[in-house]
mmCIF file of C-alpha atoms in Angstrom:
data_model
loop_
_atom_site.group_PDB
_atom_site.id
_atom_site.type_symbol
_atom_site.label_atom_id
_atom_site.label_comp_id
_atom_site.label_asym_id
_atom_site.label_seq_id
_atom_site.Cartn_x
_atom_site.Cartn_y
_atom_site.Cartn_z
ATOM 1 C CA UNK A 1 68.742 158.682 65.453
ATOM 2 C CA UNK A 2 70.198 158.506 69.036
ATOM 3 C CA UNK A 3 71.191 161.901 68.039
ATOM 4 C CA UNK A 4 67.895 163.228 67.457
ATOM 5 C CA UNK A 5 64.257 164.756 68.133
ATOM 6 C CA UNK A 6 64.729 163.580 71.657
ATOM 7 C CA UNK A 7 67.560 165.070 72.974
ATOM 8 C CA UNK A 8 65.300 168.395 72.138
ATOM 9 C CA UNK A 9 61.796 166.960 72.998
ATOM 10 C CA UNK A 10 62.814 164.617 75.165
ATOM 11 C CA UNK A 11 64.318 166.988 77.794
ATOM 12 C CA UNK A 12 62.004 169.751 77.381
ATOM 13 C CA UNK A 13 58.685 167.045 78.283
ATOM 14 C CA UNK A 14 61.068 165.795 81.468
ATOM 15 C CA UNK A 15 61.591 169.228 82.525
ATOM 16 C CA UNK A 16 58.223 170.012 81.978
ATOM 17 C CA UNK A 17 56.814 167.318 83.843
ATOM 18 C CA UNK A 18 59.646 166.491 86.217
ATOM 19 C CA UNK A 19 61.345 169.502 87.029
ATOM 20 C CA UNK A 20 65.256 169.753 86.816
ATOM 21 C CA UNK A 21 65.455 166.718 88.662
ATOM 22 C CA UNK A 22 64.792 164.564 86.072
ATOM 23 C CA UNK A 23 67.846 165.035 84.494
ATOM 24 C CA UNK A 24 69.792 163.537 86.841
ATOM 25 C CA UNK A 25 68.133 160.070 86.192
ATOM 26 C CA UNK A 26 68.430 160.797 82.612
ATOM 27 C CA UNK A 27 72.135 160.684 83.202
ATOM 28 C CA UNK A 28 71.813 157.379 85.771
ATOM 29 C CA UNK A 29 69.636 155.738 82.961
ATOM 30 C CA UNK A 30 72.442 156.688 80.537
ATOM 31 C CA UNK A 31 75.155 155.520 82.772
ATOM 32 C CA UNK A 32 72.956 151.776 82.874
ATOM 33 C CA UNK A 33 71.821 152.123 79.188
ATOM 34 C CA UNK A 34 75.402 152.370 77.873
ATOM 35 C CA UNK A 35 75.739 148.359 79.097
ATOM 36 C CA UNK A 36 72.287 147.538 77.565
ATOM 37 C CA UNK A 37 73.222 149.193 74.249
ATOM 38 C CA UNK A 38 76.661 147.605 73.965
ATOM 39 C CA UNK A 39 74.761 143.865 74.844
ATOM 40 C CA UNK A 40 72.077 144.583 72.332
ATOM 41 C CA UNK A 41 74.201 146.383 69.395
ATOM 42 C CA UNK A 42 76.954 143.323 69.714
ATOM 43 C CA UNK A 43 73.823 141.038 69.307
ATOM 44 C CA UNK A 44 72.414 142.137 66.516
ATOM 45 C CA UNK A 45 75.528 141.763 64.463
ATOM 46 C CA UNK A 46 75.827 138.339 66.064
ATOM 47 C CA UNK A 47 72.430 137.404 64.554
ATOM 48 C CA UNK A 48 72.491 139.837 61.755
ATOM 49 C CA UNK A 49 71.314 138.185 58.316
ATOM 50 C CA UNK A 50 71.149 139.337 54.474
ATOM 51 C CA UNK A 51 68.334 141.640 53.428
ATOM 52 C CA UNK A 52 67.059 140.632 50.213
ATOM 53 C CA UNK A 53 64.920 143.678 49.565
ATOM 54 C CA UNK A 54 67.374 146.379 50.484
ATOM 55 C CA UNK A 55 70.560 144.917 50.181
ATOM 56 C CA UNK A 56 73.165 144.553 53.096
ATOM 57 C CA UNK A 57 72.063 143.556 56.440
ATOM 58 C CA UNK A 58 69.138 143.493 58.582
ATOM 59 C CA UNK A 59 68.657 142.309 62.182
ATOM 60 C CA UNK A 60 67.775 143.596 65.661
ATOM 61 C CA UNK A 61 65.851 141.991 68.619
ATOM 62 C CA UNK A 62 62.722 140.041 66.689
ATOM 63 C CA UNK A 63 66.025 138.160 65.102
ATOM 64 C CA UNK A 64 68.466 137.484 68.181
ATOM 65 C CA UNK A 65 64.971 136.795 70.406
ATOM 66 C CA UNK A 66 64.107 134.613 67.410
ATOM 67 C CA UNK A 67 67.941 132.855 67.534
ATOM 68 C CA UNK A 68 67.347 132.258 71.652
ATOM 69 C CA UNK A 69 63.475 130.759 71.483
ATOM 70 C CA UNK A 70 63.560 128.966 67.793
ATOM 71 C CA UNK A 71 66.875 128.031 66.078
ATOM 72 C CA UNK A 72 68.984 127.365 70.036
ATOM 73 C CA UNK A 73 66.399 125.314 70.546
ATOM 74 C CA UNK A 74 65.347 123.005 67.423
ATOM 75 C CA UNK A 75 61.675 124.864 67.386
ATOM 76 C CA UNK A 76 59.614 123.848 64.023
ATOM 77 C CA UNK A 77 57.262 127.036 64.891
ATOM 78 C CA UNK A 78 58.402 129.782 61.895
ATOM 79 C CA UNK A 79 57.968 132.616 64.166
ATOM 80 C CA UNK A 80 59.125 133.374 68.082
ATOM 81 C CA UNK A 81 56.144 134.677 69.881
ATOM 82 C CA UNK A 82 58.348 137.153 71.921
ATOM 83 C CA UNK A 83 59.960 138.353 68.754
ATOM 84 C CA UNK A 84 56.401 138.576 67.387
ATOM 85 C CA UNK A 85 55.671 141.180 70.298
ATOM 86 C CA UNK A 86 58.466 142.942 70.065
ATOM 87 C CA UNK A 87 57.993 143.635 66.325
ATOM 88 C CA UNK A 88 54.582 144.857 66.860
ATOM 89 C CA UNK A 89 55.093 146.949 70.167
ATOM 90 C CA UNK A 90 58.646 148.616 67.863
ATOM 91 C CA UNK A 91 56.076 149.591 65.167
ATOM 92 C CA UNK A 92 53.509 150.894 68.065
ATOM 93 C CA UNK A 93 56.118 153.023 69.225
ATOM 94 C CA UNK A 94 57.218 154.314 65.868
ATOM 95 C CA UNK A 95 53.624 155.304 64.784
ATOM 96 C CA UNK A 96 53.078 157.150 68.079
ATOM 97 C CA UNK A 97 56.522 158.787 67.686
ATOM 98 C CA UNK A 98 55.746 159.590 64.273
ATOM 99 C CA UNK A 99 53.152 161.867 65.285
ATOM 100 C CA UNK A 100 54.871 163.650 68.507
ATOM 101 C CA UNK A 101 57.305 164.951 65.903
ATOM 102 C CA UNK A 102 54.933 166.141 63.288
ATOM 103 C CA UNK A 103 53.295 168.158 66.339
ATOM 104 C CA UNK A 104 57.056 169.242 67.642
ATOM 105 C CA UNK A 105 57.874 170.573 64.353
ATOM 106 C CA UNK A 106 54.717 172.447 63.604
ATOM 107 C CA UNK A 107 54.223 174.222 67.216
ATOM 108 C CA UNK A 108 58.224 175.142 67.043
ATOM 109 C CA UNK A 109 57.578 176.409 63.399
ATOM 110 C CA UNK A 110 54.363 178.323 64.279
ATOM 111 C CA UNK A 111 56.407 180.458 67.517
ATOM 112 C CA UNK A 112 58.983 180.921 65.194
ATOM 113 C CA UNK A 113 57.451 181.882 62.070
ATOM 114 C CA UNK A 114 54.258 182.220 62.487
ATOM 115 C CA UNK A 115 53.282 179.769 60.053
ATOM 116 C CA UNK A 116 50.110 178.150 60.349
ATOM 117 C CA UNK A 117 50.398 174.108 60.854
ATOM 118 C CA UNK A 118 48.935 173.301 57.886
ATOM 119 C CA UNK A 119 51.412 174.397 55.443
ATOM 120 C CA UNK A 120 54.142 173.559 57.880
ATOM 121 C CA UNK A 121 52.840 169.154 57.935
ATOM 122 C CA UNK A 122 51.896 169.442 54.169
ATOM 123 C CA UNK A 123 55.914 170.440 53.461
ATOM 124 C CA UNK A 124 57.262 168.316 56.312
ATOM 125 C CA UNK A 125 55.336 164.989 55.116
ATOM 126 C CA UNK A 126 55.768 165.574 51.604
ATOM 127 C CA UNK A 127 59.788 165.945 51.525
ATOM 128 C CA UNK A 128 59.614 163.168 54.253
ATOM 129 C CA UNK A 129 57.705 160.872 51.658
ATOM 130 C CA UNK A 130 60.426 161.801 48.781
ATOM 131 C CA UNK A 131 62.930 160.149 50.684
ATOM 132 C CA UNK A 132 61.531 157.552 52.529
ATOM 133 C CA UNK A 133 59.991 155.748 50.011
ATOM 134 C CA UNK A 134 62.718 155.635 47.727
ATOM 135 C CA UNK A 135 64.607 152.707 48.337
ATOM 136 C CA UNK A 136 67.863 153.709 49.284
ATOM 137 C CA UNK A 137 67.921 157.112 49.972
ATOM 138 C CA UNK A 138 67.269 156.878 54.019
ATOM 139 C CA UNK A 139 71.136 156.638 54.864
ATOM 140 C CA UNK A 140 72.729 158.744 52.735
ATOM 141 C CA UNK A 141 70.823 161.755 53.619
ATOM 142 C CA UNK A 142 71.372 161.224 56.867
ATOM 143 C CA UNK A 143 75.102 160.960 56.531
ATOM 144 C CA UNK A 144 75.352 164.318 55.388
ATOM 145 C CA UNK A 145 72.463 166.117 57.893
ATOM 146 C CA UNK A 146 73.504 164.556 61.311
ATOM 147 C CA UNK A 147 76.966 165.717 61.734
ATOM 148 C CA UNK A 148 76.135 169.314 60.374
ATOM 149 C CA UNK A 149 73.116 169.236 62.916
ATOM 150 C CA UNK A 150 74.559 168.160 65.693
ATOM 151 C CA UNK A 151 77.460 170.084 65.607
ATOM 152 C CA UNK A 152 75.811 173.344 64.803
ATOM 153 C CA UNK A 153 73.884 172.588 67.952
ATOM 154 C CA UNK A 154 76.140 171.925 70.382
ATOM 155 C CA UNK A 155 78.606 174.938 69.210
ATOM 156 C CA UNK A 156 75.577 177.037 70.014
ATOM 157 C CA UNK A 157 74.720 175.564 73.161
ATOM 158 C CA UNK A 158 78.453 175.789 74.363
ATOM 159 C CA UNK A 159 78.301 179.043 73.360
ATOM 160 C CA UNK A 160 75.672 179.943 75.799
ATOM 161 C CA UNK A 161 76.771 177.707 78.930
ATOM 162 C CA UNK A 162 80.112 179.563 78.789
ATOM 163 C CA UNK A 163 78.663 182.862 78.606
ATOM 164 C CA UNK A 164 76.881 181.928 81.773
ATOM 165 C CA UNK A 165 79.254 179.840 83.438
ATOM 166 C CA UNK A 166 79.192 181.629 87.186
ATOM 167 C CA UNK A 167 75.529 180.276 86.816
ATOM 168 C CA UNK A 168 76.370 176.557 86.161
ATOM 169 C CA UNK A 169 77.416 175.573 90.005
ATOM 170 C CA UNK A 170 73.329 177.035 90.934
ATOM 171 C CA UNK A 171 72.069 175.085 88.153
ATOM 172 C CA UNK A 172 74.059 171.252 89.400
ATOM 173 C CA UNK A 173 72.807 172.163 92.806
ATOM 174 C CA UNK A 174 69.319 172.567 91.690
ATOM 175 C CA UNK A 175 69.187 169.604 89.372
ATOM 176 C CA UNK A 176 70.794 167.283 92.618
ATOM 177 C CA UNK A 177 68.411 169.588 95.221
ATOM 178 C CA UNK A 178 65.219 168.229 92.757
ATOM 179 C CA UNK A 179 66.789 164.771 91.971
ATOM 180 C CA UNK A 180 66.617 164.028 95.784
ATOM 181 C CA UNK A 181 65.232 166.898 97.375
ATOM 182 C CA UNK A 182 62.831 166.270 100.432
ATOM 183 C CA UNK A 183 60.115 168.854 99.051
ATOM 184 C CA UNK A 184 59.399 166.462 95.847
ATOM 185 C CA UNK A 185 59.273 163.525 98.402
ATOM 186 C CA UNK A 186 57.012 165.367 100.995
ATOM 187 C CA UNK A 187 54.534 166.670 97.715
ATOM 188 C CA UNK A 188 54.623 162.960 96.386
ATOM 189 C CA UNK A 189 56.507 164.791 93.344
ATOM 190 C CA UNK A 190 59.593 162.237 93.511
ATOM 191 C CA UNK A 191 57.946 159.591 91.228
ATOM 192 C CA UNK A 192 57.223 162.098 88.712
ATOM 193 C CA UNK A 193 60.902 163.246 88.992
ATOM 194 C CA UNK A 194 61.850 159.876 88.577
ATOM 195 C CA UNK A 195 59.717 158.670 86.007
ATOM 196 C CA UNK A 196 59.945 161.547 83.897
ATOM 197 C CA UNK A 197 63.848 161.417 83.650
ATOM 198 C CA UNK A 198 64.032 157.222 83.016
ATOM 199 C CA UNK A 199 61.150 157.845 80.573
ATOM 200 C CA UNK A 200 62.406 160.907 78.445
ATOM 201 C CA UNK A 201 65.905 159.412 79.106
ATOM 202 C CA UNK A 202 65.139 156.652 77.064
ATOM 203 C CA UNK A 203 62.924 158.070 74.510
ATOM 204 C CA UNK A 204 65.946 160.496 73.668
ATOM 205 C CA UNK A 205 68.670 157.562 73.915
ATOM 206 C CA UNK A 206 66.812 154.293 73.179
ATOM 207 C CA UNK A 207 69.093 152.349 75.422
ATOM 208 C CA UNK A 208 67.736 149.031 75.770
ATOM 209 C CA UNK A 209 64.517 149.733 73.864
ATOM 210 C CA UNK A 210 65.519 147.483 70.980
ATOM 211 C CA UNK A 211 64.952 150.358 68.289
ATOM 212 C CA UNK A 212 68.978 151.130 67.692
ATOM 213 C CA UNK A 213 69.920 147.557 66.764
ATOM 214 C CA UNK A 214 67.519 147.600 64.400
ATOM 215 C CA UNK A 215 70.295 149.815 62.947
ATOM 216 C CA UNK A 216 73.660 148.635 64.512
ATOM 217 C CA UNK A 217 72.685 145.358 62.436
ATOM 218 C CA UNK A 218 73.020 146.679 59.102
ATOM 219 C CA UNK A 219 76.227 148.692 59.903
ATOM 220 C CA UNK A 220 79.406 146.859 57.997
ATOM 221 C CA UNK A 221 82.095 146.138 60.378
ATOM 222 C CA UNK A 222 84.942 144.042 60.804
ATOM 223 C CA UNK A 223 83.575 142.864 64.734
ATOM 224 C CA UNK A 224 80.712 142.109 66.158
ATOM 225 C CA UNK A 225 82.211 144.173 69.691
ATOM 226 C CA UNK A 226 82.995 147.064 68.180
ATOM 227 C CA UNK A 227 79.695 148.049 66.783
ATOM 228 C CA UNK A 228 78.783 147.221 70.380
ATOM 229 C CA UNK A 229 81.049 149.782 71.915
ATOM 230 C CA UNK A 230 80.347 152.510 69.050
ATOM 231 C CA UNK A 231 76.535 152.002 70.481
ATOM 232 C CA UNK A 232 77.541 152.411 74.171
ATOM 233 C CA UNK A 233 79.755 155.515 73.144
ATOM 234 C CA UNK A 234 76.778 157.083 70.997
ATOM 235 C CA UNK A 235 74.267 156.738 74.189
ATOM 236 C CA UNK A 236 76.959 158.215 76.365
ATOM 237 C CA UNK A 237 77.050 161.273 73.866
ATOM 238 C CA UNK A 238 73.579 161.409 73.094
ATOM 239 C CA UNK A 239 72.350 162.095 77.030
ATOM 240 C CA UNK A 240 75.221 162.931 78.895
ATOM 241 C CA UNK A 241 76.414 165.703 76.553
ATOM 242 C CA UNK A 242 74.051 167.156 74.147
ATOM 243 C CA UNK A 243 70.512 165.876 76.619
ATOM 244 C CA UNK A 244 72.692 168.082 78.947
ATOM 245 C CA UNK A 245 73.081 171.108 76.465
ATOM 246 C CA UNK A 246 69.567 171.393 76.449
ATOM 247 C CA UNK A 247 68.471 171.072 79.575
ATOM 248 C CA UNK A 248 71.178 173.697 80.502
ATOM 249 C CA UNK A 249 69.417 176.456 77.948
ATOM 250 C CA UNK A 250 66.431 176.162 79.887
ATOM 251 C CA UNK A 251 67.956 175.848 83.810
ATOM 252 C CA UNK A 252 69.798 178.932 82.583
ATOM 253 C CA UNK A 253 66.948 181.248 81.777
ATOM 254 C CA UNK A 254 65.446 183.356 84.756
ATOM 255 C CA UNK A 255 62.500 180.931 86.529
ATOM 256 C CA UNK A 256 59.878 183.913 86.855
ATOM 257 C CA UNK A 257 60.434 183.914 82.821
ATOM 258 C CA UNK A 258 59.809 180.211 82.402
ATOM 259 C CA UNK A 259 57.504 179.287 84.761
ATOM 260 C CA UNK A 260 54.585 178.085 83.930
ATOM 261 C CA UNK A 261 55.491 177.244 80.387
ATOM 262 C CA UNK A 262 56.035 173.378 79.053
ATOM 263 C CA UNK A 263 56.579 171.893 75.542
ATOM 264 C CA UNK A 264 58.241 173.926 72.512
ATOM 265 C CA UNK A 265 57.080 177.378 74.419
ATOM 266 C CA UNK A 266 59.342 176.654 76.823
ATOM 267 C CA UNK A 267 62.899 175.909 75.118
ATOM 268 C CA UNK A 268 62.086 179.224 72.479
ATOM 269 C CA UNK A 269 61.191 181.244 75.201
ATOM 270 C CA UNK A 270 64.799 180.177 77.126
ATOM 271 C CA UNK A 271 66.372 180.412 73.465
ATOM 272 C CA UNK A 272 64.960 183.817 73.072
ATOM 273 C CA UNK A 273 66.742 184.569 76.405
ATOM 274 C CA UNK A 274 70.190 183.986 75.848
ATOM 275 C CA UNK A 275 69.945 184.712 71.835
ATOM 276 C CA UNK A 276 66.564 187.253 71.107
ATOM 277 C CA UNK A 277 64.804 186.541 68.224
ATOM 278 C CA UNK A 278 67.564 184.703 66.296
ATOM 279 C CA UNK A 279 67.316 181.904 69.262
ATOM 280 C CA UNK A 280 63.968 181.769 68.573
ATOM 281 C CA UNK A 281 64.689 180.758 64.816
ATOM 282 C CA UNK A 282 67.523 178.870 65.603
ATOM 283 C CA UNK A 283 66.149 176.080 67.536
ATOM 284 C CA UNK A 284 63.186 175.854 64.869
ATOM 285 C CA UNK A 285 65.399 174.864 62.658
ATOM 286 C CA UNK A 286 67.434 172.825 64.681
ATOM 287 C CA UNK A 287 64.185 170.924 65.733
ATOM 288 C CA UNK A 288 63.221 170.169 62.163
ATOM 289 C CA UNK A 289 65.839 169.062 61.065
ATOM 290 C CA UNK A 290 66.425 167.010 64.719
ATOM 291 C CA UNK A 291 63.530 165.733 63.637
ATOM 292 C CA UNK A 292 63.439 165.247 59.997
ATOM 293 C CA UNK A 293 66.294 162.827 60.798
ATOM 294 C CA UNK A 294 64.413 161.113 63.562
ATOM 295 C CA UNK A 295 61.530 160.468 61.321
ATOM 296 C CA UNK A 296 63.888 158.734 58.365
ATOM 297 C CA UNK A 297 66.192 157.178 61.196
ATOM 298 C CA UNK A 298 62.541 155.010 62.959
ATOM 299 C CA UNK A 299 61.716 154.008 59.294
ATOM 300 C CA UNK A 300 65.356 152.368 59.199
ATOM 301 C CA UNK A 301 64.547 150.741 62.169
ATOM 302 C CA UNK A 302 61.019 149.742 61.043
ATOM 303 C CA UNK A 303 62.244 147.473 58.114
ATOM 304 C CA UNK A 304 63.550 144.643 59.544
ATOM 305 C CA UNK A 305 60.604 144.287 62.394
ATOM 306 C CA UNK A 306 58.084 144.425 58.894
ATOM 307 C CA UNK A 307 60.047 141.969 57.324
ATOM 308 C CA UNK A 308 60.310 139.563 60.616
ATOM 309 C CA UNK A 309 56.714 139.671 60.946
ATOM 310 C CA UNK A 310 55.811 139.732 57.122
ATOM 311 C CA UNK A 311 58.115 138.884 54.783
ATOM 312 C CA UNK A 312 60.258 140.105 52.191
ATOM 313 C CA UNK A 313 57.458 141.828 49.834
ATOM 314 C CA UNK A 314 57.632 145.270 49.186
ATOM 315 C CA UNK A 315 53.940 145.679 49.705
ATOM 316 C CA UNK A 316 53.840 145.587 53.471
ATOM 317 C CA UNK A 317 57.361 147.562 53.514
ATOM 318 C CA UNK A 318 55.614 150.308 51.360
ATOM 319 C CA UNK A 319 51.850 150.060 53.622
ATOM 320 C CA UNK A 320 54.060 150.556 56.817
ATOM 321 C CA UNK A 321 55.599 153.965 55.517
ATOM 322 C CA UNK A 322 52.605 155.255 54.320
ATOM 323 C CA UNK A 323 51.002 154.458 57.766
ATOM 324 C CA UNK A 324 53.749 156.514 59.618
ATOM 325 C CA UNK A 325 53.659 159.432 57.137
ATOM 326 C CA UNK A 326 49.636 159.529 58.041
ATOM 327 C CA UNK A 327 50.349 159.563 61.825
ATOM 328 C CA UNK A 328 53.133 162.639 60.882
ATOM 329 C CA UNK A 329 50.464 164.363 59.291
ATOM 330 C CA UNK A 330 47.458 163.691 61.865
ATOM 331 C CA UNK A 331 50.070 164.831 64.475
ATOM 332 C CA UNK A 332 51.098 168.002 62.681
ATOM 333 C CA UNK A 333 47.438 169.269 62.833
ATOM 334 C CA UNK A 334 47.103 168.873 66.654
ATOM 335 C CA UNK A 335 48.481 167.842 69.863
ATOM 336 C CA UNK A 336 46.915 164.385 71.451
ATOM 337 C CA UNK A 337 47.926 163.498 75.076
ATOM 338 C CA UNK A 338 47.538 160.094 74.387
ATOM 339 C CA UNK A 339 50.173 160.188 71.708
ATOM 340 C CA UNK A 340 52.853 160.394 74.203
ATOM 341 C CA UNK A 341 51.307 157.792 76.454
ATOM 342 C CA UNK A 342 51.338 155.681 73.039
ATOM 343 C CA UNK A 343 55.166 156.068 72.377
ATOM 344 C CA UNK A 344 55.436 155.522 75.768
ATOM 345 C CA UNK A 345 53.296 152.365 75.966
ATOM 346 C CA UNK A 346 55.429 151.234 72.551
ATOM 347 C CA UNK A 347 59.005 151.433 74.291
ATOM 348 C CA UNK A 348 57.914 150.301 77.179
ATOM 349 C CA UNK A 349 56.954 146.918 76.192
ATOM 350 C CA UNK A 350 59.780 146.968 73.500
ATOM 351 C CA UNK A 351 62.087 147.684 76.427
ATOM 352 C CA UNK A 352 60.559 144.624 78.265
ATOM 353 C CA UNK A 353 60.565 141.867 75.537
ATOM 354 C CA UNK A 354 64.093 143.167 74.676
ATOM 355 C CA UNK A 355 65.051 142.865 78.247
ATOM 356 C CA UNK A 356 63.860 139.189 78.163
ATOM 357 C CA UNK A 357 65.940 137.820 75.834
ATOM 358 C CA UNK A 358 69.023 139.912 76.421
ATOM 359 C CA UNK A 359 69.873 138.876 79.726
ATOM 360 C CA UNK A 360 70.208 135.415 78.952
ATOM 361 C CA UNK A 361 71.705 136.581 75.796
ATOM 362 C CA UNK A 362 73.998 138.808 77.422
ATOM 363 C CA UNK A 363 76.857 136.200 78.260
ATOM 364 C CA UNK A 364 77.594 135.483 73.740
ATOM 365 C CA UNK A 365 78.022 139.730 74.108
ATOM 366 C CA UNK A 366 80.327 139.949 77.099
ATOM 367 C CA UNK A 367 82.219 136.505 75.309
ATOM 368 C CA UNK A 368 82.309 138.161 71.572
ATOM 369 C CA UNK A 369 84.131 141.883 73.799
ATOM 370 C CA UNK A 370 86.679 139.239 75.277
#
């Protein structure tokens, strides 16, 4: 899921919103984030414990906050109230998330194809519901659709960097010129710049957000570190390569043919570009399926936060799912503002309660690398 909707959402809000600016501080908040995610992956295996519903592990913040406020210290109380908030802000987020990619996928379908969002969410929700609530299908179909994915993606988008590689040096300069530049300062644009890229920077990578070691906890290896530095690796990838692919299809396309466009419109209309209409199709495609994956990979994460804050019954496992597939539908039909602003609210806090427990947490991560 690091490798996912974001890293072609993600950059095309920030560029939207920020200019090409804001990819610069999506590469400073990767640089930072790669730390965060190695503390916070390491942790979760730390704390990890047995699933009895799914089988394997489960694990993540709500436990390792849970481990630092109840068990270190003796507590009788059954529940951490700072785990308790994290759980609910993680399944805040999700819901919100939930519906900016049924939106994503129905706007990029409806340039490409011309189909009308309807049909699109009906067929998108109901192959989403096939797998997710079966009860072990989540992983193995994302085994076999990441890889091919993201590898068909970034073969495409190397493709078109090299074929305008006199270009590149104009495009670093005007990502640095925007990052810092005096005219975004003067026009009060800066914080927007800034904002933009730490915000879309860690929707796309989740660095410190909490929502990866939801995942990193159920992964079976031989040391706790190592699943830490496979998590710091992955963010690394995630922003500084592929976040970069993207961002380069649209700094590469003429301004005067861009300009004024945002969202989905914008990416196809650079993809369209550099490829004609096959571009078009192309990153279609490559956003539902981007997606599709994100959508299975935030239901992953959403298990153990439903079973921290309700138990091990399949009811309340099964009610959450069918909550999120609601939200996928409600946001394939139309596009709400405050839908961002709730994923945003959701990761924010998520980031924050994570934050509070993993500094003081942070010295059993940097003891378990040694």
């Amino acid at each position: 899921t690091r490798v996912g909707m974001g890293n072609l959402v993600g950059v095309v809000s920030a560029i939207s919103a920020g200019g090409a600016g804001a990819v610069f501080w999506m590469w400073i908040i990767a640089l930072l984030g790669s730390s965060t995610a190695f503390a916070e992956a390491t942790l979760a295996q730390i704390y990890k414990e047995k699933d009895p519903l799914y089988g394997g592990f489960r694990g993540g913040p709500a436990y390792y906050i849970h481990g630092l406020f109840i068990t270190k210290r003796g507590s009788r109380r059954k529940k951490s109230v700072l785990a308790v908030l994290f759980a609910l802000s993680g399944l805040l987020c999700w819901c919100g998330i939930s519906q900016v990619i049924g939106n994503s996928v129905s706007s990029a379908l409806e340039n490409a194809f011309h189909i009308p969002p309807l049909y699109s969410t009906i067929v998108l929700v109901a192959l989403a519901a096939v797998i997710v609530l079966r009860k072990n299908a989540t992983v193995k179909v994302l085994d076999i659709m990441v890889p091919i994915m993201a590898a068909l993606y970034l073969i495409i988008t190397i493709f078109i960097i090299v074929t305008n590689l006199p270009q590149i040096p104009a495009v670093f300069g005007r990502i640095f010129e925007e990052a810092f530049g005096f005219r975004q300062a003067a026009a009060g644009g800066f914080g927007a710049v800034l904002m933009n890229g730490v915000k879309r920077g860690l929707f796309s990578n989740e660095a410190g957000s909490g929502s990866a070691p939801c995942a990193a906890a159920a992964a079976d290896i031989s040391h706790p570190a190592k699943e830490g530095l496979l998590q710091a690796l992955g963010v690394f990838i995630d922003t500084l390569v592929i976040c970069s692919c993207t961002a380069m299809i649209m700094l590469l396309a003429p301004a005067e043919l861009t300009g004024g466009l945002e969202g989905m419109n914008l990416l196809q209309t650079a993809m369209e570009y550099h490829l004609g209409e096959f571009g078009v199709v192309f990153i279609a495609v490559i956003l539902w399926l981007f997606s599709f994956s994100t959508f299975i990979g935030i239901l992953f994460y959403a298990r153990s936060n439903v079973a921290y804050l309700f138990g091990d019954q399949w009811k309340y496992q099964t009610m959450y799912k069918v909550l999120a597939l609601v939200m996928l539908f409600i946001g394939g039909l139309a596009a709400y503002s405050f839908v961002w602003d709730l994923g945003d609210v959701g990761i924010g806090l998520m980031t924050i309660f994570n934050m509070i427990a993993l500094v003081p947490l942070a010295k059993e991560a940097v003891g378990s690398l040694k």
